[in-house]
C-alpha angles and dihedrals in degrees: 000000000000096000088045089052095048089048093052089045089054096043088054093048092050090046092051092048089048094049093048089049092048096046087047089054094046091053090047095053094043087061087059096049124094099199111094094202089053094049095049090052094050091049090049094054089046089055089048091049091048092049092052093048088052088055091048087048085056091049091047090052095050091044093047091051091048091052092051097047090048099044106024107038097044095227095114114099122206 
């Protein structure tokens, strides 16, 4: 169980970094595009990625608190 939780935490952390990097790149590219419709689409997708990253940060916080409670306080029963 411990290993699975750590793997899930690692996956969430990697996903958060990736989504934020992708959103940054979309905003960067949007700044170079002359088509207002394309810019709006890219910015909209970037916003969606940032929202998803925030949701994942919440999941990470909950899971890391659960992990700490189970494995660092001794209160978890196998």
